[in-house]
Short mmCIF file of C-alpha atoms and ligand atoms in Angstrom, two decimals:
data_model
loop_
_atom_site.label_atom_id
_atom_site.label_comp_id
_atom_site.label_asym_id
_atom_site.label_seq_id
_atom_site.Cartn_x
_atom_site.Cartn_y
_atom_site.Cartn_z
CA UNK A 257 109.66 14.77 -41.45
CA UNK A 258 106.96 12.30 -42.53
CA UNK A 259 108.11 8.68 -42.75
CA UNK A 260 108.26 6.78 -46.03
CA UNK A 261 106.00 4.08 -44.56
CA UNK A 262 103.49 3.89 -41.77
CA UNK A 263 102.82 0.38 -40.50
CA UNK A 264 99.55 -0.17 -38.69
CA UNK A 265 99.92 -2.86 -36.02
CA UNK A 266 102.94 -3.83 -33.94
CA UNK A 267 102.60 -7.63 -33.94
CA UNK A 268 105.20 -9.93 -35.42
CA UNK A 269 104.07 -9.18 -38.98
CA UNK A 270 104.24 -5.39 -38.51
CA UNK A 271 107.62 -5.60 -36.79
CA UNK A 272 109.10 -8.01 -39.34
CA UNK A 273 107.88 -5.72 -42.15
CA UNK A 274 109.39 -2.68 -40.42
CA UNK A 275 112.71 -4.51 -39.95
CA UNK A 276 112.97 -5.45 -43.62
CA UNK A 277 112.01 -1.99 -44.91
CA UNK A 278 114.37 -0.26 -42.48
CA UNK A 279 117.15 -2.61 -43.61
CA UNK A 280 116.56 -1.20 -47.11
CA UNK A 281 117.10 2.32 -45.79
CA UNK A 282 113.43 3.38 -45.52
CA UNK A 283 112.10 5.66 -42.79
CA UNK A 284 109.44 3.62 -40.99
CA UNK A 285 106.92 4.32 -38.22
CA UNK A 286 104.91 1.56 -36.53
CA UNK A 287 101.65 2.56 -34.83
CA UNK A 288 100.22 0.18 -32.24
CA UNK A 289 96.89 0.55 -30.49
CA UNK A 290 98.04 -1.22 -27.36
CA UNK A 291 101.66 -2.09 -26.57
CA UNK A 292 103.98 -3.77 -29.08
CA UNK A 293 103.34 -7.50 -29.61
CA UNK A 294 100.71 -8.06 -26.94
CA UNK A 295 98.04 -9.71 -29.11
CA UNK A 296 98.13 -12.89 -31.21
CA UNK A 297 101.89 -12.70 -31.63
CA UNK A 298 102.38 -12.96 -27.86
CA UNK A 299 99.67 -15.61 -27.38
CA UNK A 300 100.88 -18.13 -29.95
CA UNK A 301 102.94 -21.28 -29.61
CA UNK A 302 105.84 -20.48 -31.92
CA UNK A 303 105.99 -23.80 -33.76
CA UNK A 304 107.69 -23.01 -37.08
CA UNK A 305 105.59 -25.27 -39.31
CA UNK A 306 102.01 -26.01 -40.26
CA UNK A 307 100.85 -28.66 -37.79
CA UNK A 308 100.05 -31.35 -40.37
CA UNK A 309 101.53 -29.77 -43.50
CA UNK A 310 100.07 -32.38 -45.83
CA UNK A 311 96.60 -31.01 -45.02
CA UNK A 312 97.32 -27.57 -46.51
CA UNK A 313 97.47 -26.10 -50.01
CA UNK A 314 100.81 -25.15 -51.63
CA UNK A 315 99.86 -21.48 -51.03
CA UNK A 316 100.41 -22.20 -47.34
CA UNK A 317 103.17 -24.79 -47.39
CA UNK A 318 105.34 -23.05 -50.04
CA UNK A 319 105.18 -19.83 -48.04
CA UNK A 320 106.02 -21.66 -44.82
CA UNK A 321 108.83 -23.70 -46.37
CA UNK A 322 110.61 -20.64 -47.75
CA UNK A 323 110.08 -18.74 -44.52
CA UNK A 324 111.44 -21.62 -42.43
CA UNK A 325 114.50 -21.82 -44.71
CA UNK A 326 115.16 -18.13 -44.04
CA UNK A 327 114.54 -18.33 -40.29
CA UNK A 328 118.07 -19.09 -39.01
CA UNK A 329 119.64 -16.12 -40.86
CA UNK A 330 116.70 -13.87 -40.06
CA UNK A 331 116.77 -14.69 -36.35
CA UNK A 332 120.54 -14.24 -36.28
CA UNK A 333 120.19 -10.80 -37.82
CA UNK A 334 117.35 -9.80 -35.44
CA UNK A 335 119.30 -11.04 -32.42
CA UNK A 336 122.53 -9.36 -33.55
CA UNK A 337 120.67 -6.04 -33.81
CA UNK A 338 118.86 -6.29 -30.49
CA UNK A 339 121.28 -8.35 -28.41
CA UNK A 340 118.26 -10.39 -27.21
CA UNK A 341 117.88 -14.16 -27.62
CA UNK A 342 114.54 -15.29 -29.16
CA UNK A 343 115.15 -18.93 -28.16
CA UNK A 344 115.04 -20.42 -31.65
CA UNK A 345 115.27 -24.18 -31.08
CA UNK A 346 115.28 -26.96 -33.71
CA UNK A 347 113.56 -29.40 -31.37
CA UNK A 348 111.66 -31.49 -33.97
CA UNK A 349 108.00 -32.55 -33.86
CA UNK A 350 106.49 -35.96 -33.19
CA UNK A 351 103.07 -36.62 -34.76
CA UNK A 352 101.12 -39.33 -32.97
CA UNK A 353 98.36 -41.43 -34.54
CA UNK A 354 95.72 -41.28 -35.78
CA UNK A 355 96.96 -39.40 -38.86
CA UNK A 356 97.02 -40.11 -42.61
CA UNK A 357 100.26 -42.12 -42.60
CA UNK A 358 100.54 -42.78 -46.34
CA UNK A 359 99.54 -39.26 -47.38
CA UNK A 360 101.92 -37.82 -44.79
CA UNK A 361 104.87 -39.94 -45.89
CA UNK A 362 104.27 -39.21 -49.59
CA UNK A 363 103.99 -35.51 -48.89
CA UNK A 364 107.23 -35.48 -46.90
CA UNK A 365 109.02 -37.33 -49.67
CA UNK A 366 107.73 -34.98 -52.39
CA UNK A 367 108.68 -31.88 -50.38
CA UNK A 368 112.11 -33.15 -49.28
CA UNK A 369 111.01 -33.07 -45.66
CA UNK A 370 112.98 -35.41 -43.43
CA UNK A 371 110.59 -37.86 -41.76
CA UNK A 372 110.92 -41.16 -39.97
CA UNK A 373 108.53 -43.71 -38.53
CA UNK A 374 109.46 -44.34 -34.92
CA UNK A 375 108.08 -46.13 -31.92
CA UNK A 376 106.67 -43.27 -29.86
CA UNK A 377 108.13 -44.86 -26.72
CA UNK A 378 111.68 -44.55 -28.06
CA UNK A 379 111.25 -40.81 -27.90
CA UNK A 380 108.93 -40.48 -24.90
CA UNK A 381 109.08 -43.38 -22.44
CA UNK A 382 105.68 -42.38 -21.00
CA UNK A 383 103.90 -42.79 -24.34
CA UNK A 384 101.47 -45.53 -25.26
CA UNK A 385 102.83 -48.05 -27.76
CA UNK A 386 102.28 -46.63 -31.26
CA UNK A 387 104.05 -45.69 -34.50
CA UNK A 388 104.69 -41.99 -34.65
CA UNK A 389 105.95 -39.75 -37.44
CA UNK A 390 109.14 -37.96 -36.41
CA UNK A 391 109.77 -34.65 -38.20
CA UNK A 392 113.24 -33.57 -37.08
CA UNK A 393 113.25 -30.40 -39.22
CA UNK A 394 110.51 -28.64 -37.26
CA UNK A 395 111.84 -25.81 -35.10
CA UNK A 396 110.24 -23.39 -32.66
CA UNK A 397 110.77 -19.90 -31.31
CA UNK A 398 109.61 -18.40 -28.00
CA UNK A 399 107.08 -15.78 -29.09
CA UNK A 400 107.36 -13.24 -26.25
CA UNK A 401 111.16 -13.32 -26.55
CA UNK A 402 111.00 -12.98 -30.33
CA UNK A 403 108.77 -9.92 -29.93
CA UNK A 404 111.23 -8.34 -27.48
CA UNK A 405 114.12 -9.11 -29.77
CA UNK A 406 112.32 -7.74 -32.85
CA UNK A 407 111.33 -4.61 -30.92
CA UNK A 408 114.98 -4.01 -30.05
CA UNK A 409 116.07 -4.75 -33.62
CA UNK A 410 113.70 -2.26 -35.26
CA UNK A 411 114.63 0.44 -32.73
CA UNK A 412 118.28 -0.26 -33.57
CA UNK A 413 117.42 0.37 -37.25
CA UNK A 414 115.84 3.75 -36.47
CA UNK A 415 112.19 2.68 -36.71
CA UNK A 416 109.84 4.91 -34.70
CA UNK A 417 107.36 3.04 -32.49
CA UNK A 418 104.16 4.80 -31.42
CA UNK A 419 102.20 2.81 -28.83
CA UNK A 420 98.76 3.31 -27.27
CA UNK A 421 97.53 4.99 -30.44
CA UNK A 422 94.68 3.66 -32.56
CA UNK A 423 94.44 4.27 -36.30
CA UNK A 424 90.85 5.06 -37.31
CA UNK A 425 89.24 3.37 -40.34
CA UNK A 426 91.09 4.62 -43.40
CA UNK A 427 89.51 6.87 -45.99
CA UNK A 428 90.95 7.00 -49.45
CA UNK A 429 90.86 10.20 -51.48
CA UNK A 430 90.31 8.70 -54.95
CA UNK A 431 93.42 6.64 -55.63
CA UNK A 432 95.58 7.33 -52.62
CA UNK A 433 95.57 7.82 -48.88
CA UNK A 434 96.77 11.30 -47.91
CA UNK A 435 96.79 10.80 -44.14
CA UNK A 436 95.29 8.68 -41.36
CA UNK A 437 93.42 9.88 -38.30
CA UNK A 438 94.43 8.45 -34.96
CA UNK A 439 93.37 8.81 -31.34
CA UNK A 440 96.36 11.15 -31.00
CA UNK A 441 95.95 13.26 -34.12
CA UNK A 442 96.74 12.94 -37.80
CA UNK A 443 99.69 11.02 -39.28
CA UNK A 444 101.10 11.28 -42.79
CA UNK A 445 103.35 8.92 -44.74
CA UNK A 446 104.23 7.94 -48.28
CA UNK A 447 102.76 4.43 -47.99
CA UNK A 448 100.45 2.74 -45.50
CA UNK A 449 100.84 -0.96 -44.64
CA UNK A 450 98.06 -2.68 -42.73
CA UNK A 451 99.44 -5.34 -40.39
CA UNK A 452 96.52 -5.20 -37.99
CA UNK A 453 95.98 -8.95 -37.58
CA UNK A 454 92.42 -9.91 -36.61
CA UNK A 455 91.38 -6.22 -36.72
CA UNK A 456 92.34 -5.67 -40.36
CA UNK A 457 88.78 -5.61 -41.67
CA UNK A 458 87.78 -2.89 -39.20
CA UNK A 459 90.44 -0.59 -40.59
CA UNK A 460 89.30 -1.03 -44.14
CA UNK A 461 85.60 -0.41 -43.66
CA UNK A 462 85.07 1.68 -46.79
CA UNK A 463 87.53 -0.28 -48.93
CA UNK A 464 86.94 -3.44 -50.91
CA UNK A 465 87.98 -6.03 -48.34
CA UNK A 466 91.16 -8.02 -48.41
CA UNK A 467 90.38 -11.74 -48.14
CA UNK A 468 87.88 -11.97 -45.32
CA UNK A 469 89.94 -11.76 -42.15
CA UNK A 470 88.21 -12.47 -38.86
CA UNK A 471 89.26 -13.28 -35.28
CA UNK A 472 89.65 -16.97 -34.40
CA UNK A 473 90.25 -17.51 -30.70
CA UNK A 474 92.90 -19.92 -29.46
CA UNK A 475 93.18 -20.90 -25.79
CA UNK A 476 96.48 -22.10 -24.37
CA UNK A 477 97.83 -23.45 -21.06
CA UNK A 478 101.31 -23.02 -19.61
CA UNK A 479 102.88 -25.50 -17.18
CA UNK A 480 106.21 -25.35 -15.34
CA UNK A 481 108.30 -28.50 -15.03
CA UNK A 482 112.02 -29.21 -14.87
CA UNK A 483 114.05 -28.74 -18.08
CA UNK A 484 114.37 -31.89 -20.24
CA UNK A 485 111.01 -33.43 -19.19
CA UNK A 486 110.03 -32.94 -22.84
CA UNK A 487 112.47 -32.06 -25.64
CA UNK A 488 110.27 -32.13 -28.76
CA UNK A 489 106.93 -30.72 -29.86
CA UNK A 490 104.34 -33.48 -29.76
CA UNK A 491 101.06 -33.37 -31.64
CA UNK A 492 98.01 -35.56 -31.57
CA UNK A 493 94.56 -34.86 -33.00
CA UNK A 494 94.50 -31.10 -32.63
CA UNK A 495 96.43 -30.95 -29.33
CA UNK A 496 100.10 -30.02 -29.08
CA UNK A 497 102.69 -29.78 -26.33
CA UNK A 498 105.57 -27.34 -26.82
CA UNK A 499 108.56 -27.52 -24.46
CA UNK A 500 110.63 -24.42 -23.70
CA UNK A 501 114.29 -24.62 -22.80
CA UNK A 502 113.71 -23.63 -19.16
CA UNK A 503 111.15 -26.40 -18.47
CA UNK A 504 107.93 -24.53 -19.27
CA UNK A 505 105.50 -26.55 -21.43
CA UNK A 506 102.72 -24.99 -23.50
CA UNK A 507 99.53 -26.92 -24.23
CA UNK A 508 97.28 -25.80 -27.08
CA UNK A 509 95.03 -25.06 -28.61
CA UNK A 510 91.44 -24.36 -29.54
CA UNK A 511 90.23 -22.77 -32.78
CA UNK A 512 87.01 -20.92 -31.89
CA UNK A 513 84.85 -18.61 -33.98
CA UNK A 514 83.59 -16.33 -31.17
CA UNK A 515 84.32 -12.82 -32.48
CA UNK A 516 86.56 -10.48 -30.49
CA UNK A 517 85.99 -12.34 -27.20
CA UNK A 518 89.33 -13.06 -25.53
CA UNK A 519 87.98 -14.75 -22.41
CA UNK A 520 89.08 -18.24 -21.34
CA UNK A 521 86.71 -20.99 -20.25
CA UNK A 522 86.96 -23.60 -17.45
CA UNK A 523 85.65 -26.30 -19.83
CA UNK A 524 88.53 -25.72 -22.23
CA UNK A 525 91.05 -25.67 -19.37
CA UNK A 526 89.69 -29.05 -18.27
CA UNK A 527 89.73 -30.50 -21.80
CA UNK A 528 93.25 -29.30 -22.57
CA UNK A 529 94.54 -30.61 -19.23
CA UNK A 530 92.99 -34.05 -19.73
CA UNK A 531 94.38 -34.36 -23.25
CA UNK A 532 97.82 -33.15 -22.13
CA UNK A 533 98.03 -35.54 -19.15
CA UNK A 534 97.13 -38.44 -21.43
CA UNK A 535 99.94 -37.47 -23.80
CA UNK A 536 102.51 -36.79 -21.11
CA UNK A 537 101.53 -38.21 -17.69
CA UNK A 538 104.48 -36.40 -16.01
CA UNK A 539 102.63 -33.16 -16.67
CA UNK A 540 99.93 -34.02 -14.13
CA UNK A 541 102.52 -33.35 -11.38
CA UNK A 542 103.54 -30.00 -12.87
CA UNK A 543 102.25 -26.57 -11.87
CA UNK A 544 99.70 -24.87 -14.12
CA UNK A 545 101.11 -21.36 -14.42
CA UNK A 546 98.76 -19.59 -16.82
CA UNK A 547 95.72 -19.96 -19.08
CA UNK A 548 95.19 -17.37 -21.83
CA UNK A 549 93.66 -16.84 -25.22
CA UNK A 550 94.64 -14.91 -28.33
CA UNK A 551 92.82 -13.87 -31.49
CA UNK A 552 94.37 -15.29 -34.61
CA UNK A 553 93.82 -13.32 -37.83
CA UNK A 554 91.69 -16.02 -39.50
CA UNK A 555 91.66 -16.19 -43.31
CA UNK A 556 90.03 -18.65 -45.72
CA UNK A 557 92.28 -21.72 -46.03
CA UNK A 558 94.98 -20.06 -43.90
CA UNK A 559 96.15 -17.99 -46.89
CA UNK A 560 97.26 -14.45 -45.93
CA UNK A 561 96.90 -11.26 -47.97
CA UNK A 562 100.32 -9.85 -48.93
CA UNK A 563 99.42 -7.28 -51.52
CA UNK A 564 98.94 -3.77 -52.81
CA UNK A 565 95.35 -2.54 -52.82
CA UNK A 566 93.83 -2.96 -56.31
CA UNK A 567 92.89 0.75 -56.60
CA UNK A 568 94.63 2.69 -53.87
CA UNK A 569 98.23 3.02 -54.96
CA UNK A 570 99.83 3.60 -51.55
CA UNK A 571 97.85 1.10 -49.44
CA UNK A 572 99.18 -2.39 -48.73
CA UNK A 573 98.12 -5.33 -46.55
CA UNK A 574 100.31 -7.89 -44.85
CA UNK A 575 97.66 -9.63 -42.79
CA UNK A 576 95.51 -12.69 -42.24
CA UNK A 577 98.24 -15.20 -41.40
CA UNK A 578 95.78 -17.19 -39.25
CA UNK A 579 97.49 -20.18 -37.57
CA UNK A 580 101.00 -19.65 -38.94
CA UNK A 581 101.96 -15.98 -38.72
CA UNK A 582 105.05 -16.64 -36.62
CA UNK A 583 106.22 -19.18 -39.19
CA UNK A 584 105.39 -16.94 -42.15
CA UNK A 585 106.76 -13.65 -40.76
CA UNK A 586 110.20 -13.47 -42.47
CA UNK A 587 108.97 -14.36 -45.97
CA UNK A 588 105.84 -12.18 -45.66
CA UNK A 589 108.02 -9.22 -44.75
CA UNK A 590 110.33 -9.95 -47.67
CA UNK A 591 107.46 -10.27 -50.16
CA UNK A 592 105.69 -7.04 -49.17
CA UNK A 593 108.99 -5.13 -49.14
CA UNK A 594 109.96 -6.51 -52.57
CA UNK A 595 106.56 -5.45 -53.92
CA UNK A 596 106.80 -1.94 -52.49
CA UNK A 597 110.41 -1.39 -53.54
CA UNK A 598 110.01 -2.86 -57.03
CA UNK A 599 112.40 -5.77 -56.39
CA UNK A 600 111.85 -9.16 -57.98
CA UNK A 601 109.70 -11.34 -55.71
CA UNK A 602 111.21 -14.26 -53.80
CA UNK A 603 108.32 -16.48 -54.97
CA UNK A 604 105.05 -16.39 -56.90
CA UNK A 605 102.78 -13.94 -55.07
CA UNK A 606 99.57 -14.67 -57.00
CA UNK A 607 97.85 -16.59 -54.16
CA UNK A 608 98.27 -13.67 -51.73
CA UNK A 609 96.57 -10.96 -53.82
CA UNK A 610 93.90 -8.62 -52.50
CA UNK A 611 90.50 -10.04 -53.41
C1 FAD B 29 96.82 -19.83 -29.34
C2 FAD B 29 97.61 -19.50 -30.58
C3 FAD B 29 98.61 -20.37 -31.01
C4 FAD B 29 99.36 -20.08 -32.14
N1 FAD B 29 100.41 -20.89 -32.48
C5 FAD B 29 101.18 -20.60 -33.55
C6 FAD B 29 102.31 -21.40 -33.87
O1 FAD B 29 102.63 -22.36 -33.16
N2 FAD B 29 103.04 -21.08 -34.98
C7 FAD B 29 102.73 -20.01 -35.77
O2 FAD B 29 103.42 -19.78 -36.77
N3 FAD B 29 101.67 -19.21 -35.47
C8 FAD B 29 100.90 -19.47 -34.38
N4 FAD B 29 99.82 -18.69 -34.08
C9 FAD B 29 99.40 -17.66 -35.03
C10 FAD B 29 100.25 -16.40 -34.93
O3 FAD B 29 100.40 -16.05 -33.57
C11 FAD B 29 99.56 -15.27 -35.73
O4 FAD B 29 99.32 -15.68 -37.05
C12 FAD B 29 100.45 -14.03 -35.75
O5 FAD B 29 100.79 -13.64 -34.44
C13 FAD B 29 99.76 -12.88 -36.45
O6 FAD B 29 100.58 -11.76 -36.29
P1 FAD B 29 100.03 -10.31 -36.61
O7 FAD B 29 101.16 -9.37 -36.39
O8 FAD B 29 99.35 -10.31 -37.93
O9 FAD B 29 98.84 -10.11 -35.55
P2 FAD B 29 98.85 -9.54 -34.05
O10 FAD B 29 99.95 -10.10 -33.26
O11 FAD B 29 97.48 -9.72 -33.52
O12 FAD B 29 99.18 -8.02 -34.26
C14 FAD B 29 98.27 -7.10 -34.82
C15 FAD B 29 98.44 -5.81 -34.05
O13 FAD B 29 97.69 -4.77 -34.66
C16 FAD B 29 97.22 -3.92 -33.66
N5 FAD B 29 96.10 -3.13 -34.19
C17 FAD B 29 94.91 -3.61 -34.63
N6 FAD B 29 94.13 -2.61 -35.06
C18 FAD B 29 94.84 -1.47 -34.89
C19 FAD B 29 94.56 -0.08 -35.13
N7 FAD B 29 93.38 0.32 -35.65
N8 FAD B 29 95.50 0.84 -34.83
C20 FAD B 29 96.72 0.45 -34.32
N9 FAD B 29 97.02 -0.84 -34.05
C21 FAD B 29 96.11 -1.79 -34.34
C22 FAD B 29 96.81 -4.88 -32.55
O14 FAD B 29 96.71 -4.23 -31.30
C23 FAD B 29 97.92 -5.93 -32.62
O15 FAD B 29 98.97 -5.68 -31.70
C24 FAD B 29 99.08 -18.92 -32.91
C25 FAD B 29 98.10 -18.03 -32.47
C26 FAD B 29 97.37 -18.30 -31.30
C27 FAD B 29 96.36 -17.31 -30.84
#
């Protein structure tokens, strides 16, 4: 039997969408070119917040705020279905100067975000003397574990996963898509939902584009230390350190416009290491375990497309989440499912329309 919905792309957005639709009783198939969750969703840091939220438009921060509010219940439901811990951790984030102190404090006040000015040294004894902004409400999740947990959860809900299969660019027959061609034959469904991350535009070659979505490379380092060396995310001028519960520490990240090139560079490794050692001198004694890059689905102003195609009635996009797709996953899945199923939307969806 053909599924009700075919989801193209098995990253966090595709999996979260599949989970929500399957929870509503829909028959769902996810088709992934590679293996589930091995692209941007694996490569990311898992901070559940925009890095300096006061620098973004409400289209980004409203989406993130509602998603973050839903995260604890969403994670609990994913973990209960899969039996796998995603390591959700409300570890807080410390923003170190220079940053726009007054703008930041006003923004936090207006958005009911808890914030506090602290001496950085009270939190991290190794830090230089400076006032830092402590944001205790910022949480994180461990991406690779979240992917595994989501994979288990959708399988538990009866979602079919097809890996190592590429969907070819989609051709619409007037106002609907009848089928898609893949590297393993033809697939049919009632509705088609593009969750193809940085590759979204390639799939839609003969369609009016969604908001321009293009790959934006991010390089990341992973160190191994003892647990408790760092217990909060710290951020300073584009560089962040993310501790994991077992003592791993991530250092990121670059934002590079280099097309679909996923290589890493020695210059960036050097730059990230220098910045990280300055922030946390203890890290210079730790082992560098890995250096990788991922391709974020870059969109103008970080605003994703969560929408039905303007002319093709059974084509949808949930894509272009750029720097904050892990944060935005639960609400994006809810919004696209509400749209498809005719339910009232959780929030105003105007900013996320197809161009
Ligand atoms: C270095 C880095 C740090 C980050 N840090 C954070 C962070 O701290 N917090 C946060 O919220 N976000 C972060 N992000 C961003 C976040 O990871 C992304 O926004 C999110 O993963 C996007 O998810 P996705 O499912 O849309 O894309 P992807 O995970 O890239 O998934 C898309 C999938 O579609 C598949 N696909 C593409 N084309 C086809 C096709 N034709 N047929 C079949 N399958 C196809 C791909 O193989 C891929 O698996 C970071 C990203 C990077 C790279």
